[in-house]
Amino acid sequence: MNKKLIDIDGLLEEVGEFGKYQKKNIFYLGLSLLFTASSTMSFVFTTGDMNYRCQINECDVSETSFEYWPPWLNKTVPFDADEHGLSKCSRYVLNNSPNNTNATDRRVFQCDESDYNRSSIAQCDEFVFESGGETTIVSAFNIFCKNNKWKLTIVGTLNNIGQFFSLPISGFLSDKYGRKNIIIVGSVLAATCGILRGLSINYTMFMVLEFFDAFFSGGVYSATFIMGIGLVGGKHRVFASTVLSAYYPIGEALVGVLFWYVQDWRKFLIFVNLPGLGFALAYTIIPESVRWMITAGKINEAVEELKYIAKYNGKKLSEETLKKLETYKSSNEKEIEIEEITTRTTSCSSQQAFKRAMTSKRLILRVINCSFCWMINTLIYYGLSMSSGSIVGNRYGNFILCSLVEIPALFLVIKIMNNCGRRESQCATLLVCSTLCISIAFVPKHAVILNVFLYLIGKFSITISFVILYMYTAEMFPTEIRHSLFGICSMFGRIGSMVAPQTPLLVTYFGELSPLLLFSISALLSGLLALLFPETLNKKMPDTVLEAEQIGNSTS
């Protein structure tokens, strides 16, 4: 068979590398990234602990609602050092049984220190909630006290388990059926699960829908990101990836703002997911990736889309290129080889390319190292995000601030990656994050401003590392199986985000410093291993397995 060659980057230069067409579609794609933030981070608020205390029947008079903090409360409830306040789930035992006096008398005579044995503590099973406070699944599904807290932390882990299983499947489906289908179908199904989750009648229903919400949305981010940077030429990939990445922290911040305003987990889930149903209309707005269409052998569609891009950007394809594209259009070949004009290799299907990649020692080691780097980045990124409420101050404001601090970090990425390269940037940001995490662990708690500053800079540095990793991963692997390998790395990365919701449990067994020490050691190791990656700065994105293998060679 005669080998036919298409230089996709060359075609993009001719039709416009970053014209009106690219800007318009990056805006639309960014909206899908904004939506994925709600699927990923909503559990931070829906599973938040509530303010409640034991109901003291002999002191709480029979009213429509009990006072959350009556003057006698500290006489009937012990102090809990772990809760940094009055205990939520225990009370002092009465010295004597209540007498038959009326409610007013009981408040006077049986709610005093002398009426309770302060050396004897009992657990309670009835609770009084703070009026006007937020409502979460804690009250809806009776998830009270420390022995049930695992039911709250496991929600975040289950969310990431759903993404774990989704990523390789969506990667395969994306490479086979296109990026557009994954983005639209995944967004609509995730939104549907999110709305139904807000209508859950029990904890089991809530957990099942949490899993499927994450499962359907899991591949949307990576499909959108790959499609977005594939729309532009090599000179604009960093800027495009940065703009796309900026949508996610905006989405996170909006999640915090919405729950701050709504304060009710059911209404919150319905409101935050309703816009996702609108993605059903995106089939008429979002185009399919030209890169994917060419590698999938859909030459007719690719030619028409290239002509449309050129027209929309005010460009014109040369007669030579049009003749070449018309030749492809009429040839009806199902498999073509994508390479630079000076390179020729044997064409293969995605399945054959994947098998070849798995027999390449260089690519296997790259996938393993990349997967580990993903795992550490997600562990620290989500660990810091979910712990933001522990910073002194308003928990909603802290969450929003920790989200928005990512935006300046994203735009700093452009300068860092273009001036320092991908490999050195990845290494340096992880080492900086490691240093900051260990520093926070040993800063006195009373130094509030310093603690908050170091915390935000730590989130700032891991954000830069994460953005570099997204870009870097896409550049290290070939177009024909890019999403499949991207999905594998991201899938193993979800191990880190599965562990992140459980890191507070480390405090119980190993002390308050243990999570930060874990983050610091992990970031140090991953930063050093990043030096084993090939440098991709100013290199053409590989379209074939052979090109991917040659990245980093002295002759490439």
XYZ file of C-alpha atoms in Angstrom:
556
model
C 0.000 0.000 0.000
C 1.289 3.459 -0.847
C 2.033 5.407 2.292
C 0.306 8.731 2.596
C 1.540 11.381 4.938
C -0.195 14.254 6.710
C 1.658 16.829 8.746
C -1.171 17.948 11.082
C 0.820 20.744 12.723
C 1.626 22.020 9.230
C -2.066 22.019 8.303
C -2.913 23.988 11.456
C -0.310 26.587 10.556
C -2.015 27.053 7.214
C -5.613 27.273 8.477
C -4.691 29.290 11.581
C -2.996 27.990 14.713
C -4.876 30.190 17.185
C -7.544 32.100 15.335
C -11.203 32.867 16.046
C -12.123 29.216 15.538
C -9.737 28.010 18.256
C -10.659 30.787 20.690
C -14.390 30.152 20.319
C -14.104 26.412 20.867
C -11.658 26.711 23.762
C -14.277 28.903 25.450
C -16.964 26.227 24.946
C -14.637 23.432 26.044
C -13.743 25.444 29.128
C -17.381 25.374 30.222
C -17.250 21.581 30.383
C -14.139 21.815 32.571
C -15.940 24.282 34.824
C -18.763 21.778 35.222
C -16.439 18.879 36.108
C -15.332 20.819 39.201
C -18.815 20.392 40.667
C -18.725 16.626 40.110
C -15.274 16.347 41.652
C -15.461 18.727 44.611
C -19.132 18.877 45.647
C -18.595 16.143 48.236
C -16.400 18.541 50.238
C -19.603 20.376 51.190
C -22.300 17.693 50.962
C -20.362 15.563 53.456
C -19.266 18.407 55.723
C -19.715 17.860 59.444
C -22.451 19.876 61.117
C -22.698 21.698 64.433
C -24.735 19.565 66.832
C -24.764 18.565 70.477
C -26.374 15.997 72.721
C -30.019 16.570 73.514
C -30.280 16.852 77.309
C -33.864 15.766 77.897
C -33.996 16.908 81.510
C -32.801 20.404 80.523
C -34.091 20.900 76.979
C -37.714 21.868 77.465
C -40.336 20.635 75.021
C -40.393 23.391 72.450
C -40.640 23.387 68.692
C -36.886 23.942 68.534
C -34.165 23.676 71.153
C -31.556 26.314 71.858
C -28.220 25.132 70.476
C -26.012 26.831 73.093
C -28.019 27.355 76.334
C -26.227 28.775 79.395
C -26.244 25.421 81.190
C -24.636 23.449 78.355
C -21.051 23.438 79.666
C -22.373 22.017 82.952
C -23.921 19.005 81.259
C -21.518 18.298 78.388
C -17.738 17.662 78.677
C -15.013 19.396 76.714
C -13.587 17.395 73.789
C -9.974 18.265 72.963
C -10.233 16.587 69.538
C -13.275 18.672 68.618
C -11.683 21.837 70.091
C -14.926 22.567 71.929
C -17.803 20.955 73.763
C -18.297 17.309 72.901
C -20.859 16.570 70.214
C -21.710 13.038 71.237
C -21.201 12.644 74.987
C -22.689 14.069 78.175
C -22.295 13.844 81.915
C -24.397 11.268 83.752
C -27.083 12.489 86.132
C -26.538 11.882 89.839
C -30.233 11.147 90.325
C -33.185 10.416 88.095
C -35.341 13.385 87.129
C -38.128 14.139 89.583
C -41.650 14.979 88.665
C -41.287 18.748 88.808
C -42.383 20.853 85.890
C -40.096 21.916 83.032
C -39.150 25.242 84.614
C -38.172 23.605 87.891
C -36.088 21.010 86.065
C -34.118 23.738 84.337
C -33.334 25.351 87.694
C -32.626 22.318 89.809
C -31.378 19.667 87.460
C -29.135 21.595 85.071
C -26.473 22.531 87.564
C -22.996 21.086 88.112
C -24.132 19.473 91.367
C -26.738 17.438 89.512
C -24.172 15.665 87.276
C -21.363 13.234 87.899
C -18.506 14.879 85.998
C -16.386 11.750 86.272
C -18.986 9.633 84.508
C -19.608 10.209 80.775
C -22.223 8.569 78.567
C -22.854 8.601 74.825
C -26.083 10.097 73.541
C -28.327 9.166 70.623
C -30.476 12.283 70.328
C -29.064 15.557 69.049
C -29.796 19.267 68.753
C -28.572 21.121 65.666
C -27.447 24.701 65.393
C -30.324 26.704 63.940
C -29.609 28.545 60.723
C -26.543 26.423 59.995
C -25.803 24.370 56.914
C -27.421 20.979 56.333
C -25.482 18.028 54.922
C -25.918 14.280 54.698
C -24.928 14.144 58.383
C -28.466 15.009 59.492
C -30.200 13.471 56.463
C -28.752 10.001 57.003
C -27.940 10.140 60.745
C -24.164 10.049 60.399
C -23.174 11.192 63.866
C -20.077 10.983 66.036
C -16.530 9.760 65.454
C -17.346 6.100 64.930
C -19.415 7.064 61.875
C -17.070 9.664 60.372
C -15.705 7.065 57.966
C -19.077 7.254 56.216
C -18.268 10.868 55.369
C -14.628 10.436 54.314
C -15.459 7.367 52.214
C -17.672 9.495 49.943
C -14.640 11.338 48.557
C -12.786 8.078 48.136
C -15.735 6.490 46.305
C -15.920 9.543 44.040
C -12.328 8.954 43.001
C -12.861 5.209 42.640
C -15.545 6.060 40.090
C -13.052 8.213 38.203
C -10.428 5.475 38.527
C -12.593 2.995 36.621
C -13.851 5.635 34.218
C -10.537 6.977 32.940
C -9.200 3.934 31.025
C -12.668 3.124 29.652
C -13.355 6.682 28.546
C -9.836 6.888 27.122
C -10.446 3.837 24.965
C -13.882 5.074 23.891
C -12.495 8.539 23.153
C -9.749 7.161 20.908
C -12.261 4.914 19.164
C -15.386 7.099 18.917
C -14.046 10.621 19.318
C -13.442 13.260 22.006
C -16.730 15.067 21.373
C -18.919 12.093 22.293
C -17.138 11.548 25.603
C -17.407 15.236 26.545
C -21.111 15.590 25.785
C -22.450 12.191 26.880
C -20.291 12.156 30.007
C -21.386 15.649 31.055
C -25.108 14.979 30.592
C -25.062 11.632 32.430
C -22.984 13.092 35.263
C -25.423 15.987 35.639
C -28.350 13.558 35.750
C -26.688 11.513 38.503
C -25.867 14.680 40.415
C -29.483 15.866 40.404
C -30.764 12.433 41.438
C -28.164 12.398 44.224
C -29.766 15.518 45.628
C -33.033 13.550 45.809
C -31.503 10.537 47.577
C -33.754 8.886 50.148
C -30.971 6.988 51.946
C -27.219 6.721 52.288
C -26.906 3.744 49.900
C -28.693 5.558 47.082
C -26.486 8.599 47.664
C -23.296 6.521 47.463
C -24.334 4.631 44.311
C -25.123 7.896 42.522
C -21.871 9.455 43.795
C -19.962 6.624 42.119
C -21.783 6.913 38.784
C -21.581 10.708 38.795
C -17.798 10.428 39.039
C -17.735 7.521 36.583
C -19.520 9.464 33.840
C -17.621 12.716 34.398
C -14.226 11.028 34.868
C -13.176 11.156 31.238
C -14.634 14.581 30.460
C -11.667 16.542 31.803
C -8.972 14.596 29.969
C -11.017 14.409 26.719
C -11.615 18.167 26.845
C -7.991 18.921 27.625
C -6.644 16.697 24.830
C -9.127 18.111 22.348
C -8.356 21.677 23.377
C -4.595 21.525 22.950
C -5.068 19.547 19.752
C -6.987 22.472 18.254
C -3.953 24.769 18.274
C -0.462 24.729 16.834
C 2.657 23.938 18.829
C 3.469 27.576 19.609
C 0.171 28.059 21.407
C -0.254 24.761 23.261
C 0.984 26.094 26.612
C -1.324 29.123 26.514
C -4.319 27.024 25.432
C -3.718 24.480 28.197
C -3.396 27.279 30.754
C -6.649 28.935 29.716
C -8.467 25.610 29.821
C -7.000 24.766 33.219
C -8.141 28.133 34.633
C -11.779 27.099 34.218
C -11.433 24.369 36.846
C -10.515 26.570 39.865
C -13.232 29.007 38.795
C -15.639 26.065 38.917
C -14.302 25.096 42.345
C -14.773 28.631 43.649
C -18.331 28.734 42.280
C -19.049 25.480 44.122
C -17.956 27.172 47.355
C -19.956 30.319 46.617
C -23.108 28.362 45.790
C -23.032 26.231 48.932
C -22.193 29.293 51.041
C -25.372 30.865 49.698
C -27.678 27.811 49.632
C -26.481 26.045 52.828
C -28.629 23.012 51.969
C -27.001 19.958 50.364
C -30.084 18.869 48.407
C -30.739 22.257 46.811
C -27.015 22.663 46.227
C -26.695 19.416 44.245
C -29.734 20.222 42.119
C -28.647 23.786 41.351
C -25.010 22.920 40.648
C -25.899 20.094 38.262
C -28.795 21.592 36.311
C -26.494 23.462 33.856
C -24.855 20.160 32.943
C -28.023 19.022 31.176
C -27.460 21.844 28.698
C -24.515 19.960 27.215
C -27.053 17.902 25.295
C -27.259 20.901 22.954
C -23.484 20.952 22.423
C -23.596 18.514 19.489
C -24.452 21.452 17.255
C -21.768 23.707 18.774
C -18.608 21.740 19.628
C -16.715 20.232 16.649
C -14.829 16.959 16.625
C -11.040 17.035 16.854
C -9.393 17.225 13.412
C -6.392 15.341 14.792
C -8.625 12.512 15.930
C -10.586 12.407 12.659
C -7.379 12.074 10.633
C -5.839 9.379 12.854
C -9.203 7.533 12.882
C -9.269 7.529 9.070
C -12.261 9.873 8.821
C -10.644 11.884 6.053
C -13.854 13.217 4.502
C -14.943 14.808 7.777
C -11.434 16.104 8.498
C -11.147 17.787 5.092
C -14.503 19.538 5.511
C -13.595 20.703 9.014
C -10.199 22.028 7.865
C -11.904 24.014 5.130
C -14.337 25.419 7.689
C -11.487 26.343 10.079
C -9.633 28.161 7.297
C -12.767 30.098 6.316
C -13.669 30.947 9.931
C -10.128 32.175 10.655
C -9.997 34.250 7.479
C -7.351 31.978 5.955
C -7.184 30.092 2.717
C -5.776 26.665 2.030
C -3.217 26.607 -0.787
C -4.068 24.860 -4.039
C -1.366 22.285 -3.303
C -2.866 21.463 0.080
C -6.395 21.326 -1.321
C -5.314 18.876 -4.009
C -3.566 16.760 -1.419
C -6.621 16.784 0.849
C -8.945 15.978 -2.049
C -6.717 13.008 -2.852
C -7.148 11.768 0.688
C -10.857 12.482 0.566
C -11.373 10.334 -2.517
C -9.016 7.546 -1.502
C -11.327 6.169 1.249
C -8.354 4.731 3.100
C -9.153 3.629 6.628
C -5.581 3.685 7.932
C -3.020 6.384 7.245
C 0.316 7.236 8.694
C 0.743 10.560 10.515
C 4.326 11.829 10.376
C 6.564 14.748 9.489
C 7.416 15.035 5.808
C 10.882 13.565 6.395
C 9.679 10.480 8.318
C 8.030 7.233 7.150
C 6.786 4.338 9.264
C 4.231 1.559 8.902
C 0.651 2.643 9.532
C -1.275 0.830 12.236
C -4.574 0.929 14.038
C -4.948 2.206 17.574
C -4.976 -1.358 18.864
C -1.765 -2.228 17.029
C -0.188 1.025 18.218
C -1.112 0.210 21.815
C 0.438 -3.256 21.538
C 3.589 -1.749 20.107
C 3.760 0.814 22.905
C 3.462 -1.952 25.496
C 6.456 -3.743 23.984
C 8.584 -0.613 24.142
C 10.674 -0.575 27.318
C 11.126 3.178 27.000
C 7.396 3.894 26.795
C 6.494 1.408 29.542
C 8.950 3.041 31.960
C 7.620 6.437 30.928
C 4.025 5.358 31.630
C 5.016 3.961 35.055
C 6.916 7.102 36.060
C 4.159 9.340 34.718
C 1.506 7.350 36.618
C 3.461 7.740 39.863
C 3.829 11.471 39.269
C 0.077 11.710 38.687
C -0.608 9.820 41.909
C 1.533 12.177 43.995
C 0.161 15.316 42.347
C -3.451 14.297 42.955
C -2.712 13.223 46.536
C -1.235 16.606 47.445
C -3.536 18.758 45.285
C -6.772 17.266 46.611
C -5.342 16.790 50.093
C -4.615 20.510 50.383
C -7.952 21.463 48.776
C -10.020 19.327 51.142
C -8.080 20.484 54.192
C -8.551 24.178 53.389
C -11.476 24.376 55.809
C -9.071 23.716 58.682
C -7.355 27.082 58.139
C -8.366 29.732 60.667
C -11.306 31.781 59.394
C -14.434 31.230 57.314
C -14.364 27.737 55.782
C -16.165 28.858 52.626
C -13.875 31.817 52.157
C -10.837 29.619 52.731
C -12.024 27.097 50.149
C -12.728 29.832 47.608
C -9.341 31.457 48.269
C -7.506 28.143 47.920
C -9.307 27.633 44.609
C -8.671 31.089 43.185
C -4.981 31.041 44.141
C -4.614 28.489 41.352
C -5.396 31.055 38.644
C -2.199 33.174 38.962
C -0.309 29.894 39.259
C -1.776 28.752 35.945
C -0.638 31.839 34.059
C 2.805 31.707 35.644
C 3.070 28.269 34.045
C 3.372 29.856 30.606
C 6.567 31.695 31.498
C 8.020 28.814 33.508
C 7.425 26.115 30.892
C 8.579 28.189 27.923
C 11.716 29.466 29.656
C 12.721 26.473 31.775
C 11.344 23.510 29.865
C 8.887 20.849 30.985
C 11.229 18.456 32.819
C 13.032 20.992 35.009
C 9.754 22.811 35.738
C 8.054 19.602 36.848
C 10.957 18.735 39.129
C 11.352 22.213 40.630
C 7.682 22.786 41.478
C 7.426 19.443 43.273
C 10.573 20.164 45.281
C 9.221 23.601 46.251
C 5.937 22.006 47.331
C 7.870 19.440 49.389
C 9.771 22.204 51.178
C 6.618 24.191 51.928
C 4.708 21.186 53.304
C 7.493 20.330 55.720
C 7.727 24.002 56.717
C 4.009 24.222 57.523
C 4.333 21.182 59.767
C 6.759 22.975 62.072
C 5.330 26.522 62.077
C 3.606 27.339 65.416
C -0.182 27.420 65.234
C -0.380 30.904 66.701
C 1.502 32.254 63.643
C -1.790 32.373 61.712
C -0.721 34.646 58.856
C 2.449 32.655 58.212
C 0.520 29.368 58.261
C -2.076 30.638 55.799
C 0.595 32.143 53.550
C 2.646 28.938 53.398
C -0.515 26.903 52.845
C -1.594 29.028 49.887
C 1.901 29.010 48.371
C 1.941 25.221 48.771
C -1.345 24.998 46.857
C 0.104 27.490 44.365
C 3.150 25.289 43.667
C 1.275 21.980 43.391
C -1.154 23.658 40.980
C 1.739 24.641 38.725
C 3.082 21.090 38.925
C -0.332 19.618 38.068
C -0.826 21.868 35.022
C 2.660 21.041 33.763
C 1.877 17.350 34.201
C -1.319 17.575 32.134
C 0.550 19.311 29.336
C 3.604 17.111 29.674
C 1.623 13.863 29.561
C -0.141 14.892 26.348
C 3.205 15.785 24.734
C 5.008 12.542 25.646
C 2.570 10.109 24.040
C 1.421 9.626 20.392
C -1.834 10.944 18.933
C -3.092 7.512 17.856
C -3.215 6.269 21.489
C -2.727 9.532 23.390
C -5.990 9.429 25.295
C -5.561 5.742 26.150
C -2.125 6.304 27.717
C -3.256 9.612 29.194
C -6.171 7.739 30.741
C -3.895 5.078 32.228
C -1.651 7.665 33.892
C -4.631 9.647 35.122
C -6.289 6.446 36.347
C -3.356 5.611 38.604
C -3.330 9.247 39.622
C -6.756 8.658 41.098
C -5.140 6.411 43.697
C -3.710 9.595 45.174
C -7.066 11.354 45.175
C -8.691 8.243 46.697
C -6.229 8.383 49.576
C -6.512 12.177 50.031
C -9.951 12.133 51.766
C -8.577 9.604 54.270
C -5.464 11.574 55.272
C -7.244 13.101 58.310
C -7.316 9.579 59.736
C -3.509 9.664 59.864
C -3.789 12.307 62.555
C -5.615 9.861 64.833
C -2.819 7.289 64.693
C 0.366 9.237 63.923
C -0.239 12.821 65.020
C -1.103 16.146 63.384
C 2.149 16.379 61.405
C 1.696 13.085 59.560
C -0.348 14.292 56.526
C 2.063 17.144 55.774
C 5.059 14.853 56.224
C 3.471 12.398 53.792
C 2.920 15.177 51.257
C 6.484 16.436 51.648
C 8.236 13.076 51.252
C 6.030 12.081 48.302
C 6.635 15.371 46.471
C 10.407 15.068 46.999
C 10.546 11.560 45.526
C 8.308 12.382 42.559
C 10.259 15.572 41.839
C 13.518 13.662 41.578
C 11.969 10.970 39.356
C 10.638 13.686 37.022
C 14.213 14.218 35.853
C 13.908 10.890 34.011
C 11.250 12.271 31.647
C 12.281 13.412 28.142
C 12.229 17.146 27.406
C 9.404 18.110 25.007
C 9.911 21.877 24.816
C 9.739 23.071 21.175
C 9.246 19.481 20.006
C 6.475 18.394 17.646
C 3.710 16.472 19.395
C 4.301 12.814 18.473
C 1.636 11.288 16.273
C 3.050 7.745 16.135
C 4.627 5.347 18.642
C 7.994 5.666 16.871
C 7.970 9.446 17.222
C 7.122 9.121 20.920
C 10.041 6.736 21.417
C 12.413 9.163 19.733
C 11.542 12.124 21.990
C 14.569 12.877 24.112
C 17.075 11.293 21.753
C 20.031 13.510 21.013
C 19.238 13.239 17.297
C 15.516 13.982 17.629
